[in-house]
Coordinates of C-alpha atoms in Angstrom, one line a residue:
Chain R
M10 CA 63.6 -112.0 -58.9
P11 CA 65.0 -114.3 -56.0
N12 CA 66.3 -116.8 -58.2
D13 CA 68.7 -114.5 -60.1
L14 CA 69.4 -112.9 -57.0
L15 CA 70.9 -116.4 -55.8
N16 CA 72.7 -116.6 -58.8
M17 CA 75.0 -113.7 -57.7
D18 CA 78.4 -114.1 -56.2
C19 CA 79.4 -112.2 -53.1
K20 CA 81.2 -109.8 -54.9
Q21 CA 78.5 -108.9 -57.2
L22 CA 75.9 -109.1 -54.5
R23 CA 77.9 -106.7 -52.0
E24 CA 78.2 -104.2 -54.9
Q25 CA 74.2 -104.2 -55.6
I26 CA 73.7 -104.0 -52.1
A27 CA 76.3 -101.1 -51.4
A28 CA 74.8 -99.1 -54.6
G29 CA 71.2 -99.6 -53.1
K30 CA 70.0 -101.6 -56.0
V31 CA 69.2 -104.7 -54.1
K32 CA 68.4 -104.7 -50.6
S33 CA 70.2 -107.1 -48.0
V34 CA 66.9 -108.0 -46.6
E35 CA 65.8 -109.2 -50.1
A36 CA 68.9 -111.3 -50.4
T37 CA 68.5 -112.6 -47.0
Q38 CA 64.9 -113.3 -47.4
A39 CA 65.7 -115.1 -50.8
V40 CA 68.5 -117.1 -49.0
F41 CA 65.7 -118.3 -46.3
K42 CA 63.3 -118.9 -48.9
S43 CA 65.8 -121.4 -50.5
I44 CA 66.6 -122.7 -47.1
E45 CA 63.0 -123.5 -46.2
K46 CA 62.4 -125.1 -49.7
N47 CA 65.5 -127.0 -50.0
D48 CA 67.3 -127.8 -46.7
S49 CA 64.9 -130.2 -45.6
K50 CA 66.3 -132.2 -48.7
I51 CA 70.2 -131.2 -48.5
G52 CA 70.8 -131.0 -44.7
A53 CA 73.4 -128.5 -44.6
Y54 CA 72.2 -126.3 -41.5
I55 CA 72.4 -127.5 -38.0
S56 CA 71.0 -124.0 -36.7
T57 CA 69.5 -120.8 -38.6
F58 CA 69.4 -117.3 -37.3
K59 CA 66.4 -116.0 -39.2
E60 CA 65.1 -113.3 -37.0
Q61 CA 68.7 -112.1 -35.9
A62 CA 70.0 -112.4 -39.8
L63 CA 67.0 -110.0 -41.1
A64 CA 67.4 -107.6 -38.3
K65 CA 71.3 -107.4 -39.2
A66 CA 70.3 -107.1 -43.1
K67 CA 68.0 -104.0 -42.2
E68 CA 70.8 -102.5 -40.1
I69 CA 73.3 -102.7 -43.3
D70 CA 70.4 -101.5 -45.5
D71 CA 69.8 -98.6 -43.3
K72 CA 73.2 -97.7 -43.1
I73 CA 73.6 -97.6 -46.7
A74 CA 70.5 -95.5 -47.2
A75 CA 72.1 -93.0 -44.6
G76 CA 75.3 -93.0 -46.7
E77 CA 77.3 -94.3 -44.0
S78 CA 80.6 -96.6 -45.2
V79 CA 80.0 -100.5 -44.9
G80 CA 82.5 -103.3 -44.8
F81 CA 83.7 -105.5 -47.5
L82 CA 80.8 -108.3 -46.9
A83 CA 78.1 -105.5 -46.6
G84 CA 74.5 -107.4 -46.2
V85 CA 76.0 -110.6 -47.8
P86 CA 74.5 -113.7 -46.2
V87 CA 76.9 -116.2 -45.2
A88 CA 77.1 -119.6 -43.1
V89 CA 79.9 -120.7 -40.6
K90 CA 80.8 -124.2 -40.0
D91 CA 79.5 -125.4 -36.4
N92 CA 82.9 -125.8 -34.9
M93 CA 83.7 -122.0 -34.8
C94 CA 82.4 -120.4 -31.7
T95 CA 79.4 -118.0 -31.8
T96 CA 77.5 -116.4 -28.7
F97 CA 74.5 -117.1 -30.7
G98 CA 73.1 -120.1 -30.9
A99 CA 74.8 -123.5 -29.9
T100 CA 78.0 -124.5 -31.4
T101 CA 78.0 -128.2 -31.5
C102 CA 80.6 -129.3 -33.7
A103 CA 78.0 -131.9 -34.6
S104 CA 78.6 -133.8 -31.6
K105 CA 76.4 -134.8 -28.8
I106 CA 78.4 -134.1 -26.4
L107 CA 78.4 -130.2 -27.5
E108 CA 74.6 -130.4 -28.5
N109 CA 73.7 -127.5 -25.8
F110 CA 77.2 -125.9 -25.7
H111 CA 76.7 -122.0 -25.9
A112 CA 79.8 -120.3 -26.4
P113 CA 80.9 -117.4 -24.1
Y114 CA 82.5 -115.7 -27.2
N115 CA 82.9 -115.6 -30.7
A116 CA 85.9 -117.0 -32.8
T117 CA 88.0 -114.4 -34.3
V118 CA 86.7 -115.2 -37.6
V119 CA 83.2 -114.5 -36.7
E120 CA 84.0 -111.4 -35.1
K121 CA 85.7 -110.4 -38.3
L122 CA 82.5 -111.4 -40.3
L123 CA 80.2 -109.3 -38.1
A124 CA 82.8 -106.2 -38.6
A125 CA 82.4 -106.7 -42.4
D126 CA 78.9 -106.3 -41.9
A127 CA 78.4 -109.8 -43.3
V128 CA 75.1 -111.5 -42.1
I129 CA 75.5 -114.6 -40.5
I130 CA 72.4 -116.9 -41.2
G131 CA 73.2 -120.0 -39.8
K132 CA 75.8 -122.7 -38.6
T133 CA 76.6 -125.7 -40.9
N134 CA 77.0 -129.5 -40.4
M135 CA 80.2 -131.2 -40.5
D136 CA 81.7 -134.7 -39.4
E137 CA 81.7 -134.7 -35.3
F138 CA 84.7 -132.7 -34.7
A139 CA 85.6 -132.3 -38.1
M140 CA 86.8 -135.9 -38.4
G141 CA 85.7 -137.4 -41.6
S142 CA 85.5 -137.2 -45.2
S143 CA 81.9 -137.7 -45.9
T144 CA 80.0 -135.4 -43.3
E145 CA 78.4 -139.1 -42.6
N146 CA 80.1 -138.7 -38.9
S147 CA 77.6 -136.0 -37.8
G148 CA 76.3 -136.8 -34.5
L149 CA 73.2 -134.5 -35.4
K150 CA 72.0 -135.0 -38.7
K151 CA 72.6 -136.0 -42.4
T152 CA 74.0 -133.9 -45.3
V153 CA 73.4 -134.8 -48.9
N154 CA 75.0 -133.8 -51.9
P155 CA 73.2 -131.2 -53.9
W156 CA 74.4 -132.5 -57.0
D157 CA 72.9 -136.1 -56.1
A158 CA 71.2 -136.6 -53.0
S159 CA 72.5 -140.3 -52.8
R160 CA 75.7 -139.2 -52.5
V161 CA 77.9 -137.4 -49.7
P162 CA 78.8 -133.7 -49.9
G163 CA 82.2 -134.6 -48.9
G164 CA 83.5 -133.6 -45.5
S165 CA 84.4 -132.7 -42.8
S166 CA 83.1 -129.1 -44.2
G167 CA 80.2 -130.9 -46.2
G168 CA 77.6 -128.5 -44.6
S169 CA 79.6 -125.3 -45.9
T170 CA 79.9 -126.7 -49.3
A171 CA 76.5 -128.0 -49.5
A172 CA 75.2 -124.9 -48.4
V173 CA 77.0 -123.0 -51.3
A174 CA 76.3 -125.1 -53.9
G175 CA 72.7 -125.5 -53.2
R176 CA 72.5 -121.8 -53.0
L177 CA 71.4 -121.7 -49.4
C178 CA 74.1 -118.7 -48.8
F179 CA 76.2 -116.9 -50.8
A180 CA 79.6 -118.0 -49.1
A181 CA 80.7 -120.0 -46.0
L182 CA 83.5 -120.9 -43.8
G183 CA 84.9 -124.2 -43.5
S184 CA 87.9 -125.7 -41.6
D185 CA 90.6 -127.8 -43.3
T186 CA 92.7 -130.5 -41.0
G187 CA 93.8 -132.8 -43.9
G188 CA 91.6 -131.4 -46.6
S189 CA 88.2 -130.8 -45.1
I190 CA 87.7 -127.7 -47.2
R191 CA 89.3 -128.7 -50.3
Q192 CA 87.6 -132.4 -50.8
P193 CA 84.1 -131.4 -50.1
A194 CA 84.4 -128.3 -52.3
S195 CA 85.4 -130.7 -55.0
F196 CA 82.5 -132.8 -54.2
C197 CA 80.0 -130.0 -54.4
G198 CA 81.5 -127.9 -57.2
V199 CA 82.4 -124.9 -55.4
V200 CA 85.6 -123.3 -54.7
G201 CA 87.4 -124.0 -51.2
L202 CA 90.9 -122.7 -50.0
K203 CA 92.9 -123.6 -47.1
P204 CA 95.2 -120.9 -46.3
T205 CA 98.7 -121.5 -45.0
Y206 CA 98.7 -122.8 -41.1
G207 CA 99.1 -119.5 -39.3
R208 CA 97.4 -117.2 -41.6
V209 CA 94.0 -117.2 -40.3
S210 CA 93.4 -116.9 -36.6
R211 CA 92.0 -120.2 -35.0
Y212 CA 91.0 -118.3 -32.0
G213 CA 87.4 -119.7 -31.1
L214 CA 87.9 -122.8 -33.8
V215 CA 87.1 -126.0 -31.5
A216 CA 90.4 -127.7 -31.8
F217 CA 91.1 -131.0 -33.8
G218 CA 94.6 -131.3 -35.0
S219 CA 96.2 -128.0 -33.8
S220 CA 99.4 -128.0 -35.8
L221 CA 97.3 -128.9 -38.7
D222 CA 93.7 -126.9 -38.4
Q223 CA 93.1 -124.1 -40.7
I224 CA 90.0 -121.7 -41.5
G225 CA 89.3 -120.7 -44.7
P226 CA 86.4 -119.7 -47.2
V227 CA 84.0 -121.7 -49.5
T228 CA 82.6 -119.7 -52.3
H229 CA 81.3 -119.8 -55.9
T230 CA 84.5 -118.0 -57.3
V231 CA 88.1 -117.7 -56.8
T232 CA 87.4 -113.9 -56.7
D233 CA 85.1 -114.5 -53.7
A234 CA 87.7 -116.5 -52.0
A235 CA 90.0 -113.6 -52.2
L236 CA 87.3 -111.3 -51.0
M237 CA 86.7 -113.7 -47.8
M238 CA 90.3 -113.7 -47.4
N239 CA 90.5 -109.6 -47.2
V240 CA 88.3 -110.3 -44.3
I241 CA 89.3 -113.1 -42.4
A242 CA 93.2 -113.3 -42.8
G243 CA 95.6 -111.6 -40.5
H244 CA 97.6 -111.9 -37.0
D245 CA 95.5 -112.1 -33.9
V246 CA 96.9 -111.9 -30.4
A247 CA 94.5 -114.2 -29.2
D248 CA 96.1 -117.1 -31.3
S249 CA 99.8 -117.5 -30.8
T250 CA 100.0 -119.6 -33.9
S251 CA 98.7 -117.0 -36.2
V252 CA 101.5 -115.4 -37.9
D253 CA 102.5 -111.7 -37.1
E254 CA 102.7 -109.0 -40.0
Q255 CA 106.8 -108.9 -39.6
N256 CA 107.1 -112.6 -40.8
A257 CA 104.2 -112.7 -43.2
P258 CA 102.6 -109.7 -44.1
V259 CA 98.9 -110.1 -45.2
C260 CA 98.1 -108.1 -48.6
D261 CA 94.9 -106.9 -50.5
Y262 CA 94.0 -110.5 -52.3
L263 CA 91.5 -108.7 -54.8
E264 CA 93.9 -106.0 -55.8
N265 CA 95.8 -108.4 -58.4
I266 CA 93.3 -111.1 -58.7
D267 CA 93.0 -110.5 -62.6
K268 CA 96.4 -110.1 -63.1
P269 CA 98.0 -113.4 -64.4
I270 CA 101.3 -114.7 -63.1
E271 CA 103.9 -113.9 -65.6
K272 CA 106.0 -116.8 -66.9
L273 CA 104.0 -119.2 -64.7
K274 CA 105.8 -122.7 -63.7
I275 CA 103.2 -125.4 -62.9
A276 CA 104.5 -128.6 -61.6
V277 CA 102.8 -132.2 -61.9
V278 CA 103.5 -135.3 -60.0
P279 CA 102.8 -137.9 -62.5
E280 CA 103.1 -141.1 -60.2
F281 CA 100.2 -139.8 -58.2
N282 CA 97.8 -138.3 -60.5
A283 CA 97.8 -141.9 -62.1
G284 CA 96.0 -143.1 -59.0
A285 CA 93.1 -141.2 -59.5
D286 CA 89.8 -142.3 -61.5
E287 CA 89.9 -141.8 -65.4
P288 CA 87.5 -139.0 -65.2
V289 CA 89.4 -136.9 -62.8
Q290 CA 92.9 -137.8 -64.5
K291 CA 90.8 -136.6 -67.8
A292 CA 89.9 -133.3 -66.2
L293 CA 93.3 -132.8 -64.8
S294 CA 95.0 -133.0 -68.0
D295 CA 92.3 -130.4 -69.6
A296 CA 93.1 -128.1 -67.0
I297 CA 96.8 -128.7 -67.9
E298 CA 96.1 -127.9 -71.4
V299 CA 94.1 -124.8 -70.4
Y300 CA 97.4 -123.6 -68.5
K301 CA 99.8 -124.4 -71.4
K302 CA 97.4 -122.3 -73.9
L303 CA 97.8 -119.7 -71.1
G304 CA 101.5 -119.8 -71.9
A305 CA 102.5 -121.8 -68.5
E306 CA 105.5 -124.0 -68.6
I307 CA 104.7 -127.5 -66.9
V308 CA 107.4 -129.4 -65.4
E309 CA 107.5 -132.8 -63.6
V310 CA 108.1 -133.0 -59.9
H311 CA 108.6 -136.0 -57.6
M312 CA 107.3 -136.2 -54.1
P313 CA 109.0 -139.6 -52.9
H314 CA 107.7 -138.9 -49.4
W315 CA 104.2 -138.3 -50.1
D316 CA 103.3 -142.2 -50.5
Y317 CA 104.0 -141.9 -46.5
A318 CA 101.4 -138.8 -45.8
I319 CA 98.4 -140.7 -44.8
A320 CA 100.1 -143.0 -42.4
A321 CA 101.9 -139.9 -40.7
Y322 CA 99.0 -137.6 -40.9
Y323 CA 96.7 -140.1 -38.8
M324 CA 99.1 -140.7 -36.4
I325 CA 99.7 -136.9 -35.7
A326 CA 96.1 -135.7 -36.3
T327 CA 94.9 -138.4 -33.7
A328 CA 97.3 -138.0 -31.3
E329 CA 96.6 -134.3 -31.3
A330 CA 93.2 -135.1 -31.2
S331 CA 93.4 -137.2 -28.0
S332 CA 95.2 -134.5 -26.5
N333 CA 92.6 -131.8 -27.3
L334 CA 89.3 -133.8 -26.7
A335 CA 90.7 -134.5 -23.3
R336 CA 88.7 -131.1 -22.2
Y337 CA 85.4 -133.0 -22.6
D338 CA 85.2 -134.3 -19.0
G339 CA 81.4 -133.8 -18.3
V340 CA 82.5 -131.5 -15.7
H341 CA 83.0 -127.8 -17.1
Y342 CA 81.0 -128.1 -20.2
G343 CA 79.1 -130.3 -22.7
H344 CA 77.1 -133.6 -21.7
R345 CA 77.4 -135.3 -18.4
T346 CA 76.2 -138.9 -17.8
D347 CA 73.0 -138.8 -15.5
N348 CA 74.3 -141.4 -13.1
P349 CA 77.9 -142.1 -12.6
G350 CA 79.1 -144.4 -10.0
D351 CA 81.9 -142.5 -9.0
Y352 CA 83.9 -139.5 -10.4
V353 CA 85.9 -141.5 -13.0
E354 CA 82.8 -142.5 -14.7
V355 CA 81.8 -138.9 -14.8
Y356 CA 84.6 -138.9 -17.5
T357 CA 84.3 -142.5 -18.9
K358 CA 80.5 -142.5 -19.5
S359 CA 80.1 -138.8 -20.3
R360 CA 82.8 -139.5 -22.9
A361 CA 81.4 -143.0 -24.2
E362 CA 77.8 -141.4 -24.3
G363 CA 78.5 -138.1 -25.8
F364 CA 81.1 -139.3 -28.6
G365 CA 80.5 -140.9 -31.8
K366 CA 82.4 -144.1 -33.0
E367 CA 84.9 -142.2 -35.2
V368 CA 85.6 -139.7 -32.4
K369 CA 86.2 -142.5 -30.0
R370 CA 88.3 -144.3 -32.8
R371 CA 90.8 -141.5 -33.4
I372 CA 90.8 -140.6 -29.5
M373 CA 91.9 -144.3 -28.9
L374 CA 94.5 -144.5 -32.1
G375 CA 96.1 -141.2 -30.9
T376 CA 96.3 -141.9 -27.3
Y377 CA 98.1 -145.4 -28.3
A378 CA 100.3 -143.2 -30.6
L379 CA 101.3 -141.3 -27.5
S380 CA 101.4 -143.8 -25.0
S381 CA 104.4 -145.1 -23.1
G382 CA 106.4 -147.8 -25.3
Y383 CA 104.8 -146.5 -28.6
Y384 CA 105.8 -142.7 -28.6
D385 CA 109.1 -143.4 -30.7
A386 CA 107.7 -145.8 -33.1
Y387 CA 104.4 -144.2 -34.0
Y388 CA 104.2 -140.4 -33.0
L389 CA 108.0 -139.3 -33.4
K390 CA 108.4 -141.4 -36.6
S391 CA 105.5 -139.4 -37.8
L392 CA 106.9 -136.2 -37.2
K393 CA 110.0 -137.1 -38.8
V394 CA 108.2 -138.0 -42.0
R395 CA 106.2 -134.9 -42.0
N396 CA 109.8 -133.4 -42.1
L397 CA 110.7 -135.1 -45.5
I398 CA 107.3 -134.4 -46.9
R399 CA 107.5 -130.5 -46.4
G400 CA 111.2 -131.3 -47.8
D401 CA 109.6 -132.5 -50.5
F402 CA 107.5 -129.3 -51.1
T403 CA 110.5 -127.3 -50.8
S404 CA 112.3 -128.7 -53.3
A405 CA 109.3 -128.7 -55.6
F406 CA 108.9 -125.5 -55.4
E407 CA 112.4 -124.2 -56.3
K408 CA 111.3 -125.7 -59.6
C409 CA 107.7 -124.1 -60.0
D410 CA 105.4 -121.5 -58.4
C411 CA 102.7 -124.3 -57.8
V412 CA 101.8 -127.9 -57.8
I413 CA 98.6 -129.0 -59.3
T414 CA 96.8 -132.4 -58.4
P415 CA 93.4 -133.8 -58.3
V416 CA 91.8 -132.9 -55.2
A417 CA 90.4 -136.3 -54.4
P418 CA 91.0 -139.7 -56.4
T419 CA 87.1 -139.8 -57.1
T420 CA 84.1 -137.8 -57.5
A421 CA 81.3 -137.7 -54.5
F422 CA 80.9 -141.5 -53.4
K423 CA 77.6 -143.0 -52.2
A424 CA 76.4 -142.6 -48.9
G425 CA 77.5 -145.6 -46.8
E426 CA 80.0 -146.8 -49.4
K427 CA 82.7 -146.3 -46.8
T428 CA 81.5 -146.1 -43.3
D429 CA 82.2 -149.8 -42.4
D430 CA 85.9 -149.2 -43.3
P431 CA 87.7 -146.5 -41.7
L432 CA 91.1 -147.1 -43.5
K433 CA 89.4 -146.8 -46.8
M434 CA 87.9 -143.5 -45.8
Y435 CA 91.2 -142.2 -44.8
L436 CA 92.6 -143.3 -48.3
S437 CA 90.2 -141.0 -50.0
D438 CA 92.2 -138.0 -48.6
I439 CA 95.5 -139.0 -50.2
Y440 CA 95.8 -135.7 -52.5
T441 CA 94.7 -133.2 -49.6
I442 CA 96.6 -134.4 -46.4
S443 CA 100.2 -133.3 -47.5
A444 CA 99.4 -129.8 -47.5
N445 CA 98.4 -129.7 -44.0
L446 CA 101.4 -131.5 -43.1
A447 CA 103.8 -129.0 -44.9
G448 CA 101.6 -126.0 -43.7
I449 CA 101.1 -124.8 -47.2
P450 CA 98.2 -123.1 -48.9
G451 CA 95.9 -125.0 -51.4
I452 CA 92.5 -124.3 -53.4
S453 CA 90.2 -126.6 -55.0
V454 CA 88.6 -125.1 -58.1
P455 CA 85.7 -126.7 -60.3
C456 CA 87.5 -128.2 -63.3
G457 CA 85.0 -130.7 -64.9
F458 CA 82.2 -133.3 -64.5
D459 CA 82.4 -137.0 -64.5
E460 CA 79.9 -139.1 -66.3
N461 CA 77.4 -138.8 -63.6
N462 CA 77.3 -135.1 -63.8
L463 CA 79.4 -135.0 -60.7
P464 CA 81.7 -132.2 -60.2
I465 CA 85.6 -132.6 -60.3
G466 CA 88.1 -130.3 -58.5
L467 CA 91.6 -129.0 -59.4
Q468 CA 93.9 -128.8 -56.4
I469 CA 96.3 -125.8 -56.7
L470 CA 99.3 -126.1 -54.0
A471 CA 101.7 -123.0 -53.3
P472 CA 104.2 -122.0 -51.1
A473 CA 103.7 -120.9 -47.5
F474 CA 101.9 -117.4 -47.3
A475 CA 101.8 -117.2 -51.2
E476 CA 97.9 -117.1 -50.9
D477 CA 98.0 -114.1 -53.3
K478 CA 99.9 -115.9 -56.0
L479 CA 97.6 -119.2 -55.4
L480 CA 94.6 -117.2 -56.1
R481 CA 96.0 -115.6 -59.3
I482 CA 96.9 -118.8 -60.4
A483 CA 93.5 -120.2 -59.7
R484 CA 91.9 -117.4 -61.1
M485 CA 93.6 -117.5 -64.4
F486 CA 92.2 -120.8 -65.0
E487 CA 88.6 -119.9 -63.9
K488 CA 88.5 -116.9 -66.3
Q489 CA 89.2 -119.5 -69.3
T490 CA 86.4 -122.2 -68.3
D491 CA 82.8 -122.2 -67.1
W492 CA 82.9 -124.9 -64.6
H493 CA 82.4 -123.0 -61.8
T494 CA 78.8 -121.5 -63.1
N495 CA 77.0 -124.7 -63.3
R496 CA 74.5 -125.1 -60.4
A497 CA 73.2 -128.0 -58.7
T498 CA 69.5 -128.2 -59.0
I499 CA 67.6 -129.8 -56.1
D500 CA 64.1 -130.4 -57.1
Chain F
M18 CA 98.7 -163.0 -38.9
S19 CA 99.1 -161.6 -35.3
E20 CA 97.1 -158.6 -34.9
K21 CA 99.0 -155.2 -34.4
I22 CA 96.7 -154.9 -31.1
D23 CA 95.0 -157.1 -29.0
Q24 CA 91.9 -156.7 -26.7
A25 CA 93.6 -156.6 -23.5
Q26 CA 95.8 -153.4 -25.0
V27 CA 92.4 -151.5 -26.7
K28 CA 90.9 -152.0 -22.9
K29 CA 94.0 -150.4 -21.5
V30 CA 93.8 -147.5 -24.1
A31 CA 90.6 -146.9 -23.5
M32 CA 91.0 -146.6 -19.9
L33 CA 93.8 -144.3 -20.7
S34 CA 91.2 -142.6 -23.1
R35 CA 88.5 -142.1 -20.1
L36 CA 86.1 -144.0 -22.7
D37 CA 83.8 -146.5 -21.4
L38 CA 83.7 -149.0 -24.0
T39 CA 81.1 -151.8 -24.7
D40 CA 82.4 -155.5 -25.5
S41 CA 81.3 -155.0 -29.0
E42 CA 83.0 -151.6 -29.5
V43 CA 86.3 -153.1 -27.9
A44 CA 86.1 -156.0 -30.4
E45 CA 85.3 -153.7 -33.6
F46 CA 88.2 -151.4 -32.2
T47 CA 90.6 -154.2 -32.1
T48 CA 90.1 -155.2 -35.7
Q49 CA 90.0 -151.8 -37.1
L50 CA 92.9 -150.3 -35.0
S51 CA 94.8 -153.4 -36.0
A52 CA 94.2 -152.5 -39.7
I53 CA 95.3 -148.8 -39.3
L54 CA 98.4 -149.7 -37.6
E55 CA 99.3 -152.1 -40.0
Y56 CA 99.1 -149.6 -42.6
V57 CA 100.9 -147.1 -40.8
E58 CA 104.0 -149.7 -40.3
K59 CA 104.8 -148.5 -44.2
M60 CA 106.6 -145.4 -42.6
N61 CA 109.2 -147.9 -41.2
T62 CA 110.4 -148.7 -44.5
L63 CA 111.9 -145.1 -44.6
D64 CA 115.2 -144.5 -43.0
T65 CA 114.8 -141.5 -40.8
E66 CA 117.7 -141.6 -38.7
N67 CA 119.1 -138.3 -39.4
V68 CA 115.7 -136.4 -39.7
Q69 CA 114.6 -133.8 -37.3
P70 CA 110.9 -134.4 -36.1
L71 CA 108.7 -131.6 -37.5
A72 CA 106.0 -130.6 -35.0
H73 CA 104.7 -127.5 -36.8
C74 CA 105.6 -125.5 -39.8
L75 CA 105.4 -122.0 -38.3
P76 CA 108.2 -119.5 -38.7
I77 CA 107.6 -118.5 -35.1
T78 CA 109.5 -120.1 -31.9
N79 CA 108.1 -118.4 -28.9
C80 CA 105.6 -115.8 -28.4
F81 CA 105.4 -113.5 -25.7
R82 CA 103.3 -111.0 -24.3
D83 CA 103.5 -108.3 -21.5
D84 CA 102.8 -109.7 -18.2
V85 CA 99.8 -107.7 -17.7
V86 CA 96.4 -108.4 -15.8
K87 CA 93.4 -108.3 -18.4
E88 CA 89.9 -108.7 -17.9
S89 CA 88.9 -112.3 -18.4
L90 CA 85.3 -114.1 -18.9
G91 CA 84.2 -113.9 -15.7
T92 CA 82.7 -116.2 -13.3
E93 CA 78.9 -116.3 -14.4
K94 CA 80.2 -117.0 -18.1
V95 CA 82.6 -119.7 -17.4
L96 CA 80.0 -121.6 -15.3
A97 CA 77.1 -120.9 -17.5
N98 CA 77.7 -124.2 -19.5
A99 CA 78.3 -126.3 -16.4
P100 CA 76.3 -129.7 -16.4
Q101 CA 76.3 -129.2 -12.7
R102 CA 77.3 -126.4 -10.5
D103 CA 77.2 -125.1 -7.0
E104 CA 77.2 -121.4 -6.4
E105 CA 80.7 -120.5 -7.8
F106 CA 82.0 -124.0 -8.2
F107 CA 81.7 -126.9 -10.8
K108 CA 80.0 -129.5 -8.8
V109 CA 81.4 -133.3 -9.0
P110 CA 81.1 -136.5 -6.9
K111 CA 82.9 -136.9 -4.4
I112 CA 86.6 -137.6 -4.9
L113 CA 88.0 -138.4 -1.6
D114 CA 86.5 -141.0 0.8
D115 CA 85.7 -139.9 4.3
N116 CA 88.5 -141.3 6.0
S117 CA 91.0 -140.2 3.6
G118 CA 91.7 -137.1 5.7
A119 CA 92.9 -133.7 4.4

């Protein structure tokens, strides 16, 4: 039955496929049937590759039938956010400026998925250049929340989280610069992991904020997130900001996933949790009770500089973006204006026509922060505040194994609710942004529902390169609860 | 209340950003960027006199590789996405005028 098939997680499906009990072709067909039935409503995908995916699936099935060994994701249909380069299809970043861009190479994570025998079925929608918290800034299409079509899926990886929540794939990759995996994961009721900065290669990820961007998995379960990490983590010579094996060796994230952390010490930040909506606070305190029952000790920590994170983040991220997006010049690739008066207008008009409003706004903000006379007051100041924020985490982790917080102050908000006020949209990133500034890993796991049956996420933050521990802590919670087994119904 | 940034500054930043903004975008961004910059001012309440700036969080300083020539993408692949090309070149409008010499 295709429906039962779609309810499987990656690990189950991979085992069934490897054992020859389920064909990858069946799973891939089931996914495309689901896409054909529901994606006109959800809008998760910018592009899909049915023929290519079915051919790949058949290839895996044949390999298995022939008794050959297969990869960690053998035959599992997965999706990739459309800011990761693929030689097949376009890589648009949900921007008109890249609408027809065909990358000449695959991102390292795409190569790794293919090497693990995954079946890549499509590229998912996002806020243009990953700038946004609702996927409403996509220049190409609209994505809705599979739990409630009048609400946003979160963002910027809203296409990836909606695809997983809507059973339009078994797992997906997203990218997280200020919460872009964790916040939409929370809004869509799925698991989303932002690894440590430098853990996963960013080669072939279209750059937004280069000191903050990180690729990570979106899955139904924590175990699947560990499985995905086994595939994508590791040093890459093509990305000099990916951390080498000497500094931080990767490990088998699945090996101990079911082993609880002994003498677990969890920290909470009372002053910040108080800022969340009541149902979110309630879900958080229920989650704390779950950990207490497991024997965890709960301690309180203070993050005196957390309140400045959004300010510092929006200066640093936009400064980096203004520099990164200077490459869209209408000359080398991407959109070019039809009738430039002179060569300067090739730049100014191509960019004005190709970029959406939020992207323009951020380029402007970043350019201002870096401009002569303002650099010290805005950019340099932000880098100093960033150091203070990292210091808050360093002190906190001396007293605990992890910090838990809400992922977002609210559940999924209504489409259009925050589009007129950029600052209001930025403030919805309050709980996630600090992890990017400090470079540490964070995960969102389903931990409840509000009165409108909208999912709530629990955020767990751990020290740099402690993904192994982070996943185990998250798994301890998941084992005791069944929030992650709830599925959105789109009919 | 004075705005953090005025329309003339917004126009200058648009020029630096190589963005051709409409008048209504200039007006809109002036209001919005002012509000954001005002919010950002809250950082000024923090004393950062003795704090080092932190540009990234990696335990890496420099990354060197051996200086060896390796195969690169090749001209065809590099030019494949060019909006306009002329054989092996990216084509752009004339940059120097005719009597500027060379």
